[in-house]
Short mmCIF file of C-alpha atoms in Angstrom, two decimals:
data_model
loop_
_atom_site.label_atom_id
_atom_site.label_comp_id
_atom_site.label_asym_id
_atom_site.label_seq_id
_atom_site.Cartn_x
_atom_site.Cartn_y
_atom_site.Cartn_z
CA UNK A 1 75.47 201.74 117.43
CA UNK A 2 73.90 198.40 118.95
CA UNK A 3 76.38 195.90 117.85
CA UNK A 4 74.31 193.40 116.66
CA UNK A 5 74.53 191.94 113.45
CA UNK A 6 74.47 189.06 110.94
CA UNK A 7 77.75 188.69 108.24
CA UNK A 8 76.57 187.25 105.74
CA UNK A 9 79.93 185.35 103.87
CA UNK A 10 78.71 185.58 99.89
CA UNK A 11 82.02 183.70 98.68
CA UNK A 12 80.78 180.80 101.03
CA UNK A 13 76.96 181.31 99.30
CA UNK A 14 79.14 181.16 95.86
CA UNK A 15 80.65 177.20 97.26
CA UNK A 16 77.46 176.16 98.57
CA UNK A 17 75.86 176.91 95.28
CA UNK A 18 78.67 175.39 93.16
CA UNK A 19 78.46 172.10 95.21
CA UNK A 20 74.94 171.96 94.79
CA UNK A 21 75.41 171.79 90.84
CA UNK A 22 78.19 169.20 91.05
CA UNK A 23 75.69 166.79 92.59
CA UNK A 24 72.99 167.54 90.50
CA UNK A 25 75.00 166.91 87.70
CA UNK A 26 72.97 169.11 85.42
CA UNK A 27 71.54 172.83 86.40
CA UNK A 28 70.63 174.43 89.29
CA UNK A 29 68.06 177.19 90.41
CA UNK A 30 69.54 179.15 93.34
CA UNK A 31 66.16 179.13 95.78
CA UNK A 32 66.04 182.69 97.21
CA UNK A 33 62.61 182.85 98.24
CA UNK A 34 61.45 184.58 102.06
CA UNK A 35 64.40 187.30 100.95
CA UNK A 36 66.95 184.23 100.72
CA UNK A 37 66.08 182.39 103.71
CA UNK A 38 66.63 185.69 105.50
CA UNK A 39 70.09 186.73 103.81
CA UNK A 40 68.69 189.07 101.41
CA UNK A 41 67.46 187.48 98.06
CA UNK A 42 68.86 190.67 95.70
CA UNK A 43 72.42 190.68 97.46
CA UNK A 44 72.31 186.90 97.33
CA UNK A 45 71.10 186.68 93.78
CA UNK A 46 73.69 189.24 92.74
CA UNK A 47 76.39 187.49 94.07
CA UNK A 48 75.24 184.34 92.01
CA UNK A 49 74.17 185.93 88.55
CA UNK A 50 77.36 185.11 86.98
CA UNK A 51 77.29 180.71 87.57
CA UNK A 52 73.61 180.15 88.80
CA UNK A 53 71.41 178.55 86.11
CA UNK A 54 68.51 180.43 87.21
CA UNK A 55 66.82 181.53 90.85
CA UNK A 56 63.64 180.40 92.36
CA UNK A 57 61.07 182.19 94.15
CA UNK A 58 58.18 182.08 95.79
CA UNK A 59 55.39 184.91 94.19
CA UNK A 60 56.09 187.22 91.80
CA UNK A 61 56.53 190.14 93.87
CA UNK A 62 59.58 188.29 94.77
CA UNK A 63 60.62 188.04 91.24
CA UNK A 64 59.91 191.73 90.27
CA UNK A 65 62.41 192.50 93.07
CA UNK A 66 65.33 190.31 91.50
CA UNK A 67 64.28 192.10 88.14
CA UNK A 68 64.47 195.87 89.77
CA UNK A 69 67.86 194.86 90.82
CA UNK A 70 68.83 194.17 87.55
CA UNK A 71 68.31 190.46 87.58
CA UNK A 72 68.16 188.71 83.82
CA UNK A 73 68.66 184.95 84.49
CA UNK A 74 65.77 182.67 84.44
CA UNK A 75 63.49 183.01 87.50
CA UNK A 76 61.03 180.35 88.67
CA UNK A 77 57.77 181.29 90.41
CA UNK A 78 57.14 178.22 92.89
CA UNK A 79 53.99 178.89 93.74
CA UNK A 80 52.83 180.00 90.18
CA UNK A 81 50.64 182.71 89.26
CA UNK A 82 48.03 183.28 91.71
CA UNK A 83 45.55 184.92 89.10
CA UNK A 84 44.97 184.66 85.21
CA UNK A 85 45.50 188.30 85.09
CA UNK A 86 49.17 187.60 86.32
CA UNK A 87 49.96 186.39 83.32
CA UNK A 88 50.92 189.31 81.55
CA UNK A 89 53.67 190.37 84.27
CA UNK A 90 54.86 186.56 84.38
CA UNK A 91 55.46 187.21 79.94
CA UNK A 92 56.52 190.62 79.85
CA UNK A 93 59.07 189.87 82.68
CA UNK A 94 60.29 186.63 80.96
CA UNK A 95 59.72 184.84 84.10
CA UNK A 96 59.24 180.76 84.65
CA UNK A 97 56.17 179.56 86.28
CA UNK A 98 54.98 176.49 88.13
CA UNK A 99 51.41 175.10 87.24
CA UNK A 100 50.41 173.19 90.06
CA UNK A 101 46.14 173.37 89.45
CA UNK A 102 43.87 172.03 87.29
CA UNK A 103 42.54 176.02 87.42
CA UNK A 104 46.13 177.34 86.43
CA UNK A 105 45.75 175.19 83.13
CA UNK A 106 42.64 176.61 82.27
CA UNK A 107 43.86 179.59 82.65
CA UNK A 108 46.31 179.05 80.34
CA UNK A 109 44.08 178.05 77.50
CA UNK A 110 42.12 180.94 78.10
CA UNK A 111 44.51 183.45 77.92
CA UNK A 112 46.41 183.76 74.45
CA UNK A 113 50.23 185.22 75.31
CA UNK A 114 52.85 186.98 72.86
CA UNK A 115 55.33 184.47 73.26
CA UNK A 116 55.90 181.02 74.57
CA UNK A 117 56.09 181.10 78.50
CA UNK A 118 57.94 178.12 79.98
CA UNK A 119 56.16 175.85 82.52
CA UNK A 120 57.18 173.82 84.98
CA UNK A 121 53.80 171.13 85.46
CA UNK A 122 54.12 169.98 89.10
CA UNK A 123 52.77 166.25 90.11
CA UNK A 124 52.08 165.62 93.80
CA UNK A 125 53.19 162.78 94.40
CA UNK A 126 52.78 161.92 97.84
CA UNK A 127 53.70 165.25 99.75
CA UNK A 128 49.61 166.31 99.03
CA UNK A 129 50.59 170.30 99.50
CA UNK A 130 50.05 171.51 96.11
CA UNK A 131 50.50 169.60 92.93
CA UNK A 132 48.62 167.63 90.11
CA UNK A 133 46.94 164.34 90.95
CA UNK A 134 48.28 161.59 89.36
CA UNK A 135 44.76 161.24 87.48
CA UNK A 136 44.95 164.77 85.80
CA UNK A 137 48.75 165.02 85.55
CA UNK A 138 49.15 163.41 81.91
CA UNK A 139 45.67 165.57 80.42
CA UNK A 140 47.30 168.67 81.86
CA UNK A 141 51.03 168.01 80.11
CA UNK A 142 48.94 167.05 76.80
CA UNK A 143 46.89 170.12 76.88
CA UNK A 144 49.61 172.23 77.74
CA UNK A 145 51.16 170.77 75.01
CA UNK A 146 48.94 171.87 72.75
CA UNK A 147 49.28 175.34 73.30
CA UNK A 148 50.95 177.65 71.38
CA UNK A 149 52.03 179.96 73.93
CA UNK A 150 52.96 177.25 76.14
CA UNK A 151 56.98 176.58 75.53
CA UNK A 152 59.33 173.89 77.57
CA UNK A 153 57.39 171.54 80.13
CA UNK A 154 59.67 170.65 82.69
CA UNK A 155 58.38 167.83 85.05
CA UNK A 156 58.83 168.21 88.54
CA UNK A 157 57.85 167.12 92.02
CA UNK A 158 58.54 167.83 95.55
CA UNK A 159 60.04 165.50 98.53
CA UNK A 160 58.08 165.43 102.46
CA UNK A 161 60.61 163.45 103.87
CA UNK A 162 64.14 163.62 101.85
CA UNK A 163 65.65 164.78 105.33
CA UNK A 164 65.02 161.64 107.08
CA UNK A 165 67.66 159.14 105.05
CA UNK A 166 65.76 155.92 106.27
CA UNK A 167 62.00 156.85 105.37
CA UNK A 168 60.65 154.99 102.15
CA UNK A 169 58.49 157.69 101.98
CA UNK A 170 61.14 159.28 99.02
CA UNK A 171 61.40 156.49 97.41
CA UNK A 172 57.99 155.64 97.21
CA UNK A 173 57.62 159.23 96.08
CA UNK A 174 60.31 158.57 93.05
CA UNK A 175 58.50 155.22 92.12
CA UNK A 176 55.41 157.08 91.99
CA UNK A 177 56.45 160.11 89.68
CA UNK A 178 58.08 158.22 87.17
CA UNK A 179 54.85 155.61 86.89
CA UNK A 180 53.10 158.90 86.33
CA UNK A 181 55.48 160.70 84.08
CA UNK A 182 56.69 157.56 81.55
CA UNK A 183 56.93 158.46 78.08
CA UNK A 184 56.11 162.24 78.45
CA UNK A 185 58.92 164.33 76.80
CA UNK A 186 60.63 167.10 78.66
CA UNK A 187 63.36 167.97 81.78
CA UNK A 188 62.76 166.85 85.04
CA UNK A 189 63.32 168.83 88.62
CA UNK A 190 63.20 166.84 92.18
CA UNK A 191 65.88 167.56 94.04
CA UNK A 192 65.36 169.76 97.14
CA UNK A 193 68.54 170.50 99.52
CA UNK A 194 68.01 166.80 101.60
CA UNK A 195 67.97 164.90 98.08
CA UNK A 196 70.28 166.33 96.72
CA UNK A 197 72.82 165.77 99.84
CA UNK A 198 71.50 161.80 100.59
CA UNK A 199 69.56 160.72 97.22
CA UNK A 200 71.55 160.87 94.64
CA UNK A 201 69.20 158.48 92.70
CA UNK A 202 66.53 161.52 92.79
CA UNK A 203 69.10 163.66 90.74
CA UNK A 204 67.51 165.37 87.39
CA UNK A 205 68.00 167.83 84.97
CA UNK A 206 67.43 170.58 87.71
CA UNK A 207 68.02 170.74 91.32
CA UNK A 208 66.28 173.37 93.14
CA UNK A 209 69.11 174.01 96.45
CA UNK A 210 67.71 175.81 99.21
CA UNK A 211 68.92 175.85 102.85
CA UNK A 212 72.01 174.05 101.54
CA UNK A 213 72.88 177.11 99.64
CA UNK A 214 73.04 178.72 103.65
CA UNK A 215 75.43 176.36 104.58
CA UNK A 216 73.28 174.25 107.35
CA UNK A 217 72.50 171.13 106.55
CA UNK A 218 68.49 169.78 106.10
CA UNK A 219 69.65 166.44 108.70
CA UNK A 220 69.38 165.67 112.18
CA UNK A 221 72.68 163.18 112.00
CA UNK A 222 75.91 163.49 110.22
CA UNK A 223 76.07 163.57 106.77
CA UNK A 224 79.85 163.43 104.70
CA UNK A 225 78.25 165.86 102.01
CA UNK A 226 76.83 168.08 104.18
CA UNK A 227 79.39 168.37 105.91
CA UNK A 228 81.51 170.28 102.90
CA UNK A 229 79.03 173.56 103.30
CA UNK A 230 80.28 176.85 104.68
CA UNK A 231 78.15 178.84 106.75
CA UNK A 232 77.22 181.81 105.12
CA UNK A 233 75.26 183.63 107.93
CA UNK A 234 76.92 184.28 111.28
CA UNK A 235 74.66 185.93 114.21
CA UNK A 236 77.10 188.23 116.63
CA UNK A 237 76.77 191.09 119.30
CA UNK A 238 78.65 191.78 121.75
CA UNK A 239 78.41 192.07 125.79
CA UNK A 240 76.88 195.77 126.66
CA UNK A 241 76.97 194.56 130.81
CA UNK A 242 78.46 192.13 133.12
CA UNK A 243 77.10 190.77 136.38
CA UNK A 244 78.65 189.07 139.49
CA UNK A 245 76.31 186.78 141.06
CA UNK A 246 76.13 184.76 144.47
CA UNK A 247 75.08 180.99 143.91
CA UNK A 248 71.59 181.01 144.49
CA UNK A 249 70.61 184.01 142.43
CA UNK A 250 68.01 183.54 139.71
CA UNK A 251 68.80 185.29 136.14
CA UNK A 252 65.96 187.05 133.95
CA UNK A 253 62.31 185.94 133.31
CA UNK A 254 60.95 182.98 135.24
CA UNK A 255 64.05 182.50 137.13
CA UNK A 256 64.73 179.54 134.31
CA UNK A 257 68.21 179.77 135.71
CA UNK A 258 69.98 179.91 139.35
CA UNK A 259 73.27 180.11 140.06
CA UNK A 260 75.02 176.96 141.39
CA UNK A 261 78.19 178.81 142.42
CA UNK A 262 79.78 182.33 142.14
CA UNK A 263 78.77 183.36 138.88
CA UNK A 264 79.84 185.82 136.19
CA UNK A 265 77.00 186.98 133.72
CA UNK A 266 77.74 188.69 130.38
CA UNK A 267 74.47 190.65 128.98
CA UNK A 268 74.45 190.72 125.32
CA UNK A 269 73.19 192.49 123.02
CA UNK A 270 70.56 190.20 121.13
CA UNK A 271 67.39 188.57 121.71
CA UNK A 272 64.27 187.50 120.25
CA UNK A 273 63.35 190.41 118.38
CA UNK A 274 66.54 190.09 116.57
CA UNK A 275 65.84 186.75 115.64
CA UNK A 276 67.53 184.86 117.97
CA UNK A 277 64.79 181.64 119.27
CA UNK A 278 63.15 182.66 122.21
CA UNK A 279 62.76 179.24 123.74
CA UNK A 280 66.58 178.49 123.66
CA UNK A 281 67.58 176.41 126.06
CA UNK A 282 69.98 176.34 129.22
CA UNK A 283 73.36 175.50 128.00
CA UNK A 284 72.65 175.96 123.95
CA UNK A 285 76.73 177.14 122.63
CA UNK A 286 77.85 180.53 121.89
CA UNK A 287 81.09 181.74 121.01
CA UNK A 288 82.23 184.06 123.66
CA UNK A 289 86.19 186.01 121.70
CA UNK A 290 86.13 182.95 119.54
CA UNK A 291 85.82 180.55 122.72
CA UNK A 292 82.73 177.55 123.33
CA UNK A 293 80.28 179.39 126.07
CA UNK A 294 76.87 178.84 126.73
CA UNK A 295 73.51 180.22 127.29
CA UNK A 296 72.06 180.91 130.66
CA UNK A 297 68.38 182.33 131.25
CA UNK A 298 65.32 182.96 129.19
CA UNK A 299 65.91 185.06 125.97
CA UNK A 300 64.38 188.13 126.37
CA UNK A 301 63.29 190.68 123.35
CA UNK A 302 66.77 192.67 123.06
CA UNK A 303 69.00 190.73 125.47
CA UNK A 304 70.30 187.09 126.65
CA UNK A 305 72.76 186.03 129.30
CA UNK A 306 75.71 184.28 128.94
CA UNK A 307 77.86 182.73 131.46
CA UNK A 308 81.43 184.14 132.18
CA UNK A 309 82.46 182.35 134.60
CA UNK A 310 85.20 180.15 132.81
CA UNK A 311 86.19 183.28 130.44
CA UNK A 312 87.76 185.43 132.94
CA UNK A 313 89.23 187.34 129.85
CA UNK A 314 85.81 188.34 128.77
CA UNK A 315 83.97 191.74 129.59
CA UNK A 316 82.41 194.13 128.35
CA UNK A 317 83.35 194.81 124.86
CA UNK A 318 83.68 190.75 124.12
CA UNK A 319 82.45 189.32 120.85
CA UNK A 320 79.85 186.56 121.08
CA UNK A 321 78.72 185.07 118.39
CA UNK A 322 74.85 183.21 118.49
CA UNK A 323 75.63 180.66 115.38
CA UNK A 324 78.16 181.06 112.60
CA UNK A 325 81.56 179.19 111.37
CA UNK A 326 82.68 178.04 115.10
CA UNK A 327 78.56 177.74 116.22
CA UNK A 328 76.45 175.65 114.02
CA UNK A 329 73.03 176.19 113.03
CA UNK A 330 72.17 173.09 113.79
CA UNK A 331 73.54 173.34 117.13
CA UNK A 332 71.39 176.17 118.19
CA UNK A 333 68.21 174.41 116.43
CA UNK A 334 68.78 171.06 118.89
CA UNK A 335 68.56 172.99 121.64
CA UNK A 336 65.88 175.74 120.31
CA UNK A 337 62.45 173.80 119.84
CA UNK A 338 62.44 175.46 115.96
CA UNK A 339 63.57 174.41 112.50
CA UNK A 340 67.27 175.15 110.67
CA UNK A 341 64.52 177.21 108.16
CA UNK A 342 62.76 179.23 110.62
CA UNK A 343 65.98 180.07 112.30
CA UNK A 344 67.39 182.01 109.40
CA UNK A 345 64.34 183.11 108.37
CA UNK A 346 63.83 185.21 111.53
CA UNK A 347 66.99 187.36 111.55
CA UNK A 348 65.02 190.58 111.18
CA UNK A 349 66.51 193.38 113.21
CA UNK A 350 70.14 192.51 113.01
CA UNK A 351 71.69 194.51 110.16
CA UNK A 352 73.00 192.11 107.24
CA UNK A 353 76.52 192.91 106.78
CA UNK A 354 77.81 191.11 103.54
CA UNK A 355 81.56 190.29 103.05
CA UNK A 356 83.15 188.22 99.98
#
């Protein structure tokens, strides 16, 4: 069997979760959209259904999946229903939905449902993806209001910039939602991953954790809270060849790297396809048998290079891991031209393997 694979460490899921609730200081829906950032939203969710609050996704096929699997705690559609005629799954599954459109409350008051459906009204309020204006947020929370079938309003909004601790852009955003929101009854949800780890003054009645439930923190510097998550994923494989190179010799596509001296190559098995980034970097850290190592070469679709040289132990056989408890995520972003989100996200091929 190819040997690679991602662990994924559900008792350090279980801390990352319980940390984000202790700084929310209220409840907390588990975010386990794009198949938990990767991980595997029904073995994640699972693992969480007896302390998470509630989970978060993105669409309701997303939802129905968490429900198949036997799901019952309160699930949040982000997005919201895409349709009126959504409505009836969004009731009969007892699901939460966000109403982000002017269109989504109309279809609301057009469409009488059996029981109250909770709603969570969103406000843009400065990251202009989707959300109320501030000119039709109040109307929509009256006429929602109004509604019979319409149940708890929660209030929420969502930060561009919480992951960059000096921008006044959050703070600007905070000013701005509770000008907008003064006096209207109901919870209130803002805090994404970065806010919750470097705003506390953002903190609501719900925090909606993402990445930080992964264990990789949302900045580029060091952060003291942060720096208390476990990684739950860790990328391994193992080396399937070894080489022994001249200085002078190029290695893989585009000769990206030569040898500057007698050189020892490990092949392993893992590349882009698996989800490792393509456009890694010369000299972005591995782990070769639990030892720093580095990357040499272009990634190709099934295989990168490492470089043996200083790990004369190491051969065929030797474990390597791509980013995990001694790699960091964040290490292999720096050096990887992609995001801490699209990272995980792409683990495709690699077999999840959950532990814990």
């Amino acid at each position: 069997m190819r040997p690679a694979r991602a662990l994924i460490d559900l008792e350090a899921l279980r801390h990352n979760y319980r940390l984000a609730r202790q700084l929310g200081g209220g409840r907390a829906l588990a975010v386990v959209k794009a198949d938990a950032y990767g991980h595997g939203a029904v073995r994640c969710a699972l693992a969480l259904q007896d302390e998470a609050d509630g989970f978060a996704v993105a669409c309701i096929e997303e939802a129905l999946a968490l429900r198949d699997a036997g799901i019952r705690a309160p699930i949040l559609l982000l997005e919201g229903f895409f349709d009126a005629a959504e409505l009836a799954l969004v009731v009969q599954h007892d699901l939460w939905t966000v109403v982000h459109a002017r269109w989504q409350v109309e279809a609301l008051e057009r469409t009488p449902l059996p029981r109250p459906l909770q709603v969570w009204l969103k406000l843009d309020s400065g990251m202009h993806r989707v959300g109320l204006d501030a000119a039709d947020y109040r109307d929509a929370w009256q006429r929602l209001r109004a509604l019979p079938h319409v149940g708890d309003i929660v209030k929420m909004s969502h930060f561009a910039r919480a992951d960059e601790p000096d921008c006044v852009r959050t703070a600007e955003q905070l000013a701005n939602f509770a000008s907008v929101t003064v006096g209207l009854a109901g919870e209130t949800s803002l805090c994404n991953s970065p806010a919750l780890l470097g705003w506390p003054q953002a903190r609501a009645d719900w925090a909606r954790p993402g990445l930080m439930l992964y264990g990789v923190s949302p900045f580029a510097q060091a952060n003291d809270i942060a720096a208390q998550l476990r990684p739950v994923m860790t990328l391994e494989s193992k080396v399937i060849a070894v080489r022994e190179l001249p200085a002078g010799e190029p290695v893989g596509y585009g000769a990206r790297f030569v040898t500057e001296r007698p050189t020892r190559i490990g092949v392993v098995a893992m590349g882009y396809a698996d989800g490792y980034p393509q456009f890694a970097v010369n000299g972005t850290p591995v782990a070769i048998d639990k030892r720093p190592g580095r990357l040499v070469g272009r990634v190709s679709m099934d295989m990168l290079t490492v470089d043996l040289t200083d790990h004369p132990q190491a051969g065929v056989g030797s474990r390597v891991e791509l980013w995990g408890n001694q790699v960091p995520a964040a290490q292999v972003v720096a050096h990887s031209q992609t995001s801490a989100y699209r990272l995980l996200c792409a683990v495709k091929r690699a077999p999840l393997q959950y532990v814990g």
